[in-house]
Amino acid sequence: MALQCGIVGLPNVGKSTLFNCLSNAKAQAANFPFCTIEPNVGVITVPDERLTRLAELVQPQRVVPNTIEIVDIAGLVKGASKGEGLGNQFLGNIRATNAIIHVLRCFDDGNVIHVDGSVDPIRDKEIIDTELQLKDLDTVDKRIQKVEKMAKTGGNKEAKKTFDILSVVKTHLESGKSVRTAPLTEEDFLFIEELGLLTQKPVLYVCNVEETSVVAGNNYVNLVKDAVKDEKAEVLVISAKIESEIAELESYEERQLFLADLGLTESGVNKLIRAAYRLLNLSTYFTAGVQEVRAWTITKGFTAPQAAGVIHSDFEKGFIRAEVIKYEDFVSLGSENACKEAGKLGVEGKTYLVEDGDIMHFRFNV
């Protein structure tokens, strides 16, 4: 599933440094605005201890983890919604992503230039929010103009529904709030999803802090958490500087020792990747055999045939049944055969909703 998270933020907040830590694709990281001109795309492996444990038990020929795509998008300035700076390109690149990772500078360092001359993560957040909201308002106004006449004649139910929902969205945007927080039902949000509204996308806030604040945070982080408390958005505290130092260490042991010295149990990058996975509303199921142990990415709520279709469309078309073992049972008993003997292999039909961690084998006929 080619789903993307776009990393956004003002110039020089640490976006490209963080991206470089996430990916083998090396974006240019430099101490000046717009060092990233074209969006850099990195395919990121999703860390999952369950996959490692299954591989230890099955001893397959190969192991294939889940991946997601992270896009480093050029920095934005005031006026982007009107085409200032790299505005049009920035907004177009964001529209193509499925979710937003918003990096905020939460550290003081006189050697790193800030595009607005001072460190203020709330101001920085509001600059980007405003530009995205203005672009969404333009999109909404154009669609309202298109459907208003049809909606008011009463003959077109779809046009009336569109008009009613967008009228709520327009009022919400005009009050300086993002679409994702509008007073709409889930059905309403799905109804207008095709508009690709920028502020309807789910968001994760990443506070980029100095080394001494990576465990407990700082005043800047507290301000951010307070500012986004009504957005139902996750806030992560990461030091891009620390992450870049970790990335240079060659062995797993060296990295763990480095983290332990800082009072950390795992890298911020791993936390960020898993948070991005959750942000995209994704789930994982596994296939496990001697040839391959593999993690498969699905959207939460997929049925067994839909999950089968991720492997191949023929699996979904000709779906007969799914044989399902729960991860905990597989690990506890040690093998597929042991699970069968213990009655822990379930046979599920077309309506089965796949649960995170299921180990599945599909029967199909085409």
XYZ file of C-alpha atoms in Angstrom:
366
model
C 0.000 0.000 0.000
C 1.772 3.134 -1.208
C 0.683 5.448 1.581
C 2.712 8.541 2.349
C 3.336 10.811 5.312
C 4.617 14.256 4.391
C 7.105 15.973 6.724
C 6.289 19.689 6.836
C 7.460 22.719 8.762
C 9.019 26.132 8.329
C 12.529 26.266 6.846
C 15.340 25.273 9.217
C 13.293 23.454 11.858
C 15.090 20.122 11.318
C 12.857 18.464 8.716
C 15.607 17.284 6.394
C 17.872 16.176 9.233
C 15.029 14.068 10.584
C 14.224 12.722 7.134
C 17.864 11.668 6.672
C 17.657 9.719 9.909
C 14.499 7.986 8.711
C 15.705 7.057 5.293
C 18.713 5.979 3.322
C 17.703 8.617 0.780
C 19.922 11.544 1.743
C 18.248 14.923 1.551
C 20.550 17.936 1.612
C 20.595 19.313 5.154
C 22.019 22.819 5.347
C 21.716 25.905 7.520
C 19.704 28.023 5.111
C 16.059 28.146 3.926
C 14.833 25.996 1.029
C 17.678 23.483 1.113
C 15.046 20.964 0.033
C 13.584 22.025 -3.310
C 12.088 18.813 -4.695
C 10.280 16.493 -2.299
C 12.551 13.626 -1.242
C 10.806 10.297 -0.823
C 12.123 7.588 1.482
C 10.764 4.073 1.889
C 10.896 3.406 5.619
C 10.903 0.002 7.337
C 8.367 -0.246 10.159
C 10.024 -1.777 13.264
C 7.994 -4.704 14.585
C 9.307 -7.093 17.248
C 6.569 -9.582 16.339
C 8.062 -10.115 12.885
C 11.477 -10.758 14.436
C 10.013 -13.299 16.865
C 8.127 -15.139 14.109
C 11.302 -15.316 12.022
C 13.187 -16.820 14.980
C 10.554 -19.548 15.295
C 10.002 -20.330 11.601
C 13.572 -19.808 10.316
C 12.421 -18.742 6.820
C 14.582 -18.114 3.761
C 13.693 -14.433 3.900
C 11.919 -11.897 6.100
C 9.929 -8.995 4.619
C 8.871 -6.126 6.929
C 6.178 -3.505 6.449
C 7.156 -0.198 4.877
C 5.668 3.272 4.551
C 6.772 6.248 2.472
C 7.982 9.472 4.081
C 8.188 12.619 1.958
C 10.396 15.569 2.901
C 8.523 18.607 1.553
C 10.135 21.999 0.845
C 9.847 24.579 3.654
C 6.948 27.023 3.627
C 6.721 30.739 4.364
C 3.911 33.238 4.925
C 1.932 33.800 1.749
C 2.380 30.249 0.438
C -1.373 29.984 -0.226
C -0.917 32.933 -2.621
C 2.144 31.385 -4.256
C 4.851 33.067 -2.154
C 8.201 31.291 -1.860
C 7.694 27.686 -2.918
C 4.070 27.845 -1.870
C 2.257 26.315 -4.815
C 4.726 23.457 -5.028
C 4.623 22.896 -1.269
C 0.824 22.771 -1.154
C 0.663 20.487 -4.166
C 3.132 18.076 -2.589
C 1.154 18.023 0.670
C -2.086 17.313 -1.194
C -0.529 14.115 -2.566
C 0.200 12.700 0.912
C -2.155 10.802 3.216
C -1.061 12.333 6.523
C 1.131 15.137 7.856
C 4.130 15.034 10.201
C 4.502 18.636 11.363
C 7.985 19.362 12.727
C 8.276 22.268 15.156
C 11.517 23.795 16.375
C 11.564 23.599 20.170
C 15.212 24.395 20.892
C 17.372 27.508 21.209
C 20.592 27.682 19.180
C 22.019 30.964 17.955
C 24.073 29.102 15.343
C 20.965 27.844 13.525
C 19.121 30.577 11.660
C 15.343 30.834 12.126
C 13.467 32.203 9.139
C 11.471 34.560 11.410
C 14.393 35.534 13.631
C 13.282 33.893 16.898
C 12.135 30.555 18.290
C 8.365 30.331 18.758
C 6.803 26.946 17.891
C 3.232 28.195 18.357
C 3.763 31.053 15.903
C 5.435 28.608 13.489
C 2.506 26.189 13.783
C -0.007 28.966 13.182
C 1.841 30.153 10.065
C 1.552 26.738 8.439
C -1.978 26.150 9.726
C -3.095 29.503 8.304
C -1.605 28.850 4.874
C -3.193 25.410 4.665
C -6.527 26.748 5.914
C -6.507 29.571 3.353
C -5.848 27.083 0.565
C -8.679 24.863 1.840
C -11.004 27.869 2.057
C -10.284 28.639 -1.590
C -11.076 25.018 -2.538
C -14.283 25.009 -0.474
C -15.484 28.357 -1.892
C -15.036 27.100 -5.442
C -16.976 23.908 -4.763
C -19.781 25.798 -2.957
C -20.161 28.101 -5.957
C -20.431 25.033 -8.166
C -23.155 23.252 -6.154
C -25.070 26.119 -4.525
C -27.600 26.651 -7.295
C -28.319 22.912 -7.648
C -28.615 22.570 -3.874
C -31.146 25.395 -3.519
C -33.439 24.102 -6.264
C -33.931 20.992 -4.115
C -33.795 18.473 -6.945
C -30.248 17.282 -6.361
C -29.833 15.569 -2.971
C -26.097 15.040 -3.379
C -25.546 18.710 -4.203
C -27.589 19.744 -1.150
C -25.604 17.443 1.116
C -22.338 18.772 -0.298
C -23.504 22.359 0.169
C -24.624 21.753 3.768
C -21.376 20.041 4.803
C -19.151 22.583 3.076
C -21.065 25.450 4.637
C -20.083 24.071 8.053
C -16.494 23.600 6.868
C -16.330 27.130 5.483
C -17.479 28.669 8.787
C -14.964 26.503 10.653
C -12.078 27.541 8.395
C -13.026 31.200 8.613
C -12.720 30.940 12.403
C -9.069 29.882 11.973
C -9.584 26.172 12.641
C -8.543 23.150 10.602
C -11.093 20.948 8.847
C -10.149 17.866 10.887
C -11.646 19.520 14.000
C -14.909 20.581 12.325
C -18.201 19.436 13.974
C -18.922 16.770 11.347
C -19.714 13.053 11.461
C -17.316 10.434 10.126
C -19.726 9.953 7.220
C -19.579 13.697 6.461
C -15.777 13.635 6.403
C -15.793 10.673 4.014
C -18.322 12.445 1.793
C -15.957 15.388 1.172
C -12.738 13.346 1.174
C -12.390 13.570 -2.614
C -11.774 17.316 -2.286
C -8.365 16.515 -0.782
C -8.598 19.265 1.818
C -5.165 19.804 3.352
C -6.307 20.396 6.927
C -8.586 17.346 6.868
C -5.507 15.097 6.806
C -4.495 13.558 10.152
C -1.470 15.231 11.758
C 1.351 14.249 14.102
C 3.339 17.014 15.797
C 7.059 16.403 16.286
C 8.842 18.699 18.727
C 12.513 18.892 17.751
C 14.385 19.574 20.999
C 17.971 19.813 22.226
C 19.645 16.752 23.761
C 18.950 17.744 27.387
C 15.172 17.969 26.785
C 14.622 14.708 24.916
C 13.413 12.803 28.007
C 11.353 15.372 29.918
C 10.651 17.956 27.211
C 10.826 21.710 27.841
C 8.640 24.819 28.010
C 8.312 24.948 24.229
C 6.999 21.355 24.217
C 4.502 22.184 26.966
C 3.220 25.112 24.908
C 2.757 22.872 21.871
C 0.891 20.211 23.855
C -1.450 22.849 25.242
C -2.011 24.404 21.806
C -3.018 21.106 20.146
C -4.967 19.506 23.004
C -8.287 19.866 21.143
C -6.981 18.429 17.867
C -6.778 14.794 19.031
C -3.251 14.800 17.638
C -0.249 12.942 19.022
C 2.826 14.933 20.075
C 6.289 13.321 19.911
C 9.455 14.751 21.443
C 12.565 14.001 19.383
C 16.062 15.424 19.065
C 17.020 15.375 15.381
C 20.628 15.974 16.467
C 20.627 12.841 18.634
C 18.942 10.829 15.897
C 21.597 11.885 13.368
C 24.322 10.762 15.803
C 22.567 7.406 16.317
C 22.316 6.928 12.549
C 26.100 7.157 12.256
C 26.692 4.288 14.700
C 27.274 1.022 12.873
C 26.145 -1.682 15.286
C 22.916 -2.297 17.166
C 24.884 -2.680 20.393
C 26.534 0.732 19.972
C 23.163 2.348 19.403
C 21.647 0.726 22.491
C 24.567 1.847 24.666
C 24.267 5.384 23.298
C 20.538 5.439 24.054
C 21.067 4.042 27.551
C 23.570 6.812 28.310
C 20.841 9.327 27.463
C 18.219 7.567 29.570
C 16.310 6.305 26.509
C 15.064 2.788 25.716
C 14.617 3.258 21.973
C 15.336 5.795 19.284
C 12.980 8.629 18.447
C 13.012 7.450 14.845
C 11.426 4.120 15.805
C 8.755 5.932 17.822
C 8.103 8.262 14.907
C 7.748 5.464 12.362
C 5.242 3.603 14.518
C 3.342 6.825 15.195
C 3.209 7.504 11.437
C 1.853 3.991 10.899
C -0.912 4.655 13.438
C -1.574 8.049 11.894
C -2.305 6.392 8.559
C -4.848 4.099 10.308
C -2.866 1.025 9.324
C -2.735 -2.461 10.764
C -0.520 -5.519 10.245
C -1.137 -9.176 9.578
C 1.507 -11.819 8.919
C 2.101 -14.792 6.650
C 4.589 -17.322 7.978
C 6.192 -20.186 6.067
C 9.628 -21.692 5.469
C 10.111 -19.651 2.314
C 9.044 -16.319 3.783
C 7.818 -14.626 6.932
C 6.190 -11.374 5.916
C 4.305 -8.444 7.421
C 1.430 -7.111 5.323
C -0.024 -3.624 5.615
C -3.792 -3.169 5.618
C -6.185 -0.429 6.636
C -7.846 -1.063 9.998
C -11.246 -2.661 9.521
C -10.335 -4.721 6.426
C -12.238 -7.965 5.948
C -10.409 -11.222 5.219
C -10.994 -10.970 1.419
C -9.713 -7.380 1.385
C -6.618 -8.444 3.317
C -6.088 -11.288 0.850
C -6.326 -8.789 -2.003
C -3.261 -6.966 -0.655
C -1.219 -10.044 -1.616
C -2.875 -10.419 -5.027
C -6.189 -9.332 -6.520
C -6.934 -12.965 -7.467
C -6.865 -13.893 -3.773
C -9.717 -11.464 -3.136
C -11.735 -12.379 -6.231
C -11.566 -16.115 -5.582
C -11.583 -15.990 -1.778
C -12.909 -19.143 -0.123
C -11.742 -18.893 3.474
C -8.936 -17.706 5.720
C -7.070 -19.859 8.208
C -6.147 -17.647 11.177
C -3.789 -18.110 14.102
C -3.448 -15.440 16.761
C 0.109 -14.169 17.205
C 0.144 -14.930 20.947
C -0.921 -18.539 20.292
C 1.727 -19.039 17.595
C 4.507 -17.689 19.814
C 3.294 -19.635 22.854
C 2.973 -22.965 21.029
C 5.908 -22.458 18.676
C 4.596 -23.596 15.275
C 1.607 -23.812 12.951
C 1.277 -27.567 13.478
C 1.261 -27.148 17.240
C -1.501 -24.545 16.911
C -3.548 -26.913 14.739
C -3.162 -29.742 17.245
C -4.201 -27.434 20.084
C -7.282 -26.245 18.196
C -5.898 -22.723 17.883
C -6.295 -22.441 14.101
C -9.557 -20.745 13.210
C -11.358 -20.927 9.861
C -12.919 -17.582 8.920
C -15.196 -16.463 6.105
C -15.755 -13.321 4.043
C -17.096 -11.197 6.892
C -14.138 -11.747 9.245
C -12.496 -8.494 10.319
C -8.739 -8.966 10.405
C -7.136 -8.159 13.755
C -3.707 -6.626 14.177
C -1.131 -9.406 14.504
C -3.200 -12.184 12.897
C -1.173 -14.879 11.137
C -3.145 -15.828 8.039
C -3.249 -18.344 5.234
C -5.791 -17.865 2.432
C -7.667 -20.472 0.409
C -8.923 -19.225 -2.940
C -10.048 -20.428 -6.350
C -9.883 -18.525 -9.656
